[in-house]
XYZ file of C-alpha atoms in Angstrom:
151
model
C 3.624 -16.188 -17.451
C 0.979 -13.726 -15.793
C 1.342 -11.254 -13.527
C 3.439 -12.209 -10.007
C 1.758 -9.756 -6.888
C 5.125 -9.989 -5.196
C 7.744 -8.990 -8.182
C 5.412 -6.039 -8.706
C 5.225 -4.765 -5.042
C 9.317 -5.151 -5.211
C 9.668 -3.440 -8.800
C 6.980 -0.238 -7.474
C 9.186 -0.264 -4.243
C 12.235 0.128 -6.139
C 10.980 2.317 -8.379
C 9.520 4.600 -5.660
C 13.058 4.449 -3.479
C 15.377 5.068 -6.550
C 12.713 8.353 -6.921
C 12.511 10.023 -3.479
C 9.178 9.004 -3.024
C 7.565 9.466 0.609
C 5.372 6.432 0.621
C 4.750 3.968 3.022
C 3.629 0.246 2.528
C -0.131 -0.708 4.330
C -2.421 -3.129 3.671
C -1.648 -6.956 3.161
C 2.096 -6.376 2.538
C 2.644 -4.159 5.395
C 1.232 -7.471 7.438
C 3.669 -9.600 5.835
C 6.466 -7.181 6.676
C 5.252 -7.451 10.237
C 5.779 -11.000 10.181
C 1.380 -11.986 9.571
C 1.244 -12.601 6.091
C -2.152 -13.403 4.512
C -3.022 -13.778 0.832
C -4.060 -10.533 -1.198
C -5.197 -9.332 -4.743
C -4.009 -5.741 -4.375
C -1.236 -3.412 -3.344
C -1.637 -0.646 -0.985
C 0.835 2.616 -0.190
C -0.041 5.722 1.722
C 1.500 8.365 0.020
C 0.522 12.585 0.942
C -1.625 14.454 -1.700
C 1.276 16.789 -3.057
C 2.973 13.681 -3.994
C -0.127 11.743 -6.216
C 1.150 12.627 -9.256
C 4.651 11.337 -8.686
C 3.223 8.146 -7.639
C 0.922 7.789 -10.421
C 3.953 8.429 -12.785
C 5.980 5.591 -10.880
C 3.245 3.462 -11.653
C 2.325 4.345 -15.268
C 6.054 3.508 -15.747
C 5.984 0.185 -13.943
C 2.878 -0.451 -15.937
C -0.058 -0.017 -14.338
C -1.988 2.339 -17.084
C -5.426 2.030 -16.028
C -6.456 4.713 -14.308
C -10.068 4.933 -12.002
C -11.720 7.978 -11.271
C -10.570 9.351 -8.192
C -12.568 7.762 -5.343
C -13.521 7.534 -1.321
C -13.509 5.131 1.192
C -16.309 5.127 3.733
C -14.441 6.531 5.521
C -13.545 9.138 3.741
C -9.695 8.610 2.886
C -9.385 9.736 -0.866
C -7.790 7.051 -2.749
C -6.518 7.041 -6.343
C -6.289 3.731 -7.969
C -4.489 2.036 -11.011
C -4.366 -1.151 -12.389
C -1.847 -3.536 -14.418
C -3.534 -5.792 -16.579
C -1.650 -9.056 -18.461
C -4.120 -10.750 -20.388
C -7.068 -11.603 -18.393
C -5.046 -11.264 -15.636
C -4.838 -8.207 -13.551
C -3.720 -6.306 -10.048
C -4.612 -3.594 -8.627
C -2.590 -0.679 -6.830
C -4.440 2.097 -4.795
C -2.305 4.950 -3.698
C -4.513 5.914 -0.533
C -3.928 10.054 0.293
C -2.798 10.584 3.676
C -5.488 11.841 5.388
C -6.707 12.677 9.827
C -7.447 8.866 9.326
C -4.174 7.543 8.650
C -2.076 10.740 9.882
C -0.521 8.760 12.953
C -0.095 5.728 10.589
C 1.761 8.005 8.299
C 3.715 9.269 11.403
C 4.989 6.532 12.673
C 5.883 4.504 9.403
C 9.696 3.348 9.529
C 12.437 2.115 6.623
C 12.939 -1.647 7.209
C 15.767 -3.482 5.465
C 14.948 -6.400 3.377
C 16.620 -8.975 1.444
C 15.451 -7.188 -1.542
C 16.500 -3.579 -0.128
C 14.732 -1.156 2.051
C 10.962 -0.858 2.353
C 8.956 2.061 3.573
C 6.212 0.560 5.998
C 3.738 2.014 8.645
C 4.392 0.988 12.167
C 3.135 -2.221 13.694
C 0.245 0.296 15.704
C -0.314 2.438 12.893
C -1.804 -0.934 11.058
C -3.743 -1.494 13.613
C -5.219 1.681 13.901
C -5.961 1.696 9.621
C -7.590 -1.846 10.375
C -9.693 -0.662 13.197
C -10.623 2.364 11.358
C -11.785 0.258 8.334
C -13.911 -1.866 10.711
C -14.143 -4.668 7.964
C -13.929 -8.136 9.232
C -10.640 -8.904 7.345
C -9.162 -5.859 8.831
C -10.785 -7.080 12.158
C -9.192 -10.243 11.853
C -5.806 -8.988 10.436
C -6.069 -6.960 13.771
C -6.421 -9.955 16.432
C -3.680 -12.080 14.165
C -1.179 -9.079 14.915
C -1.968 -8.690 18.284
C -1.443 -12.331 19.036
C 2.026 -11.520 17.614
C 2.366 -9.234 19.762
C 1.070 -5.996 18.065
């Protein structure tokens, strides 16, 4: 059947509401909550360091047992990552450590009900300022797209 990016972003969601988890939602998906969706091969969550290990439990238990070494973006946000694999099929979820970088990301994230319950997000500006921060022409791009929208 292999492994469906959505259902698995909805099951760790779950999994991290029904826990108490602080997390919020970035990357890709937080663009589709925003109403820009593009296409993506990962998940991404900001979650603060005292709360790593929680996450990486949540995750273990929603099966993502392969762990990386701890690791660093260039610009220096710590991130932990973990993957699910299926077969030959995988996806991967980085938990990236709230950091001076994504503090007013973090600050500003807000609950937003769904259809498939509530969803921990960072704020519309908060993206933005990630995106410009990674400087990457995706995130670039992702940038202009949500400002067109009104972001």
């Amino acid at each position: 059947m292999g492994i469906d990016l959505y259902d698995e972003f909805w099951r760790l969601v779950q999994a991290m509401e029904e826990s108490g988890l602080d997390y919020a939602t970035c990357g890709a998906m937080a663009l589709a909550v925003h109403g820009v969706p593009r296409a993506t091969t990962d998940l991404d969550f900001l979650v603060e360091l005292h709360a790593v290990d929680e996450a990486l439990s949540i995750a273990r238990r929603s099966g993502f047992t392969e762990e990386a070494l701890p690791m660093r973006f260039s610009n220096g946000t710590l991130v932990r990552r973990v993957s699910k694999f299926e077969g030959a099929e995988f996806v991967t979820l980085d938990f990236l450590v709230v950091d001076e970088n994504s503090r007013p990301a973090w600050e500003t994230r807000m609950k937003v009900p769904t259809a498939q319950g509530p969803v921990s997000v960072v704020s519309r500006q908060g993206l933005v300022g990630m995106k410009i921060a990674a400087g990457r022409d995706r995130d670039l791009a992702d940038v202009a797209r949500l400002r067109e929208q009104g972001g």
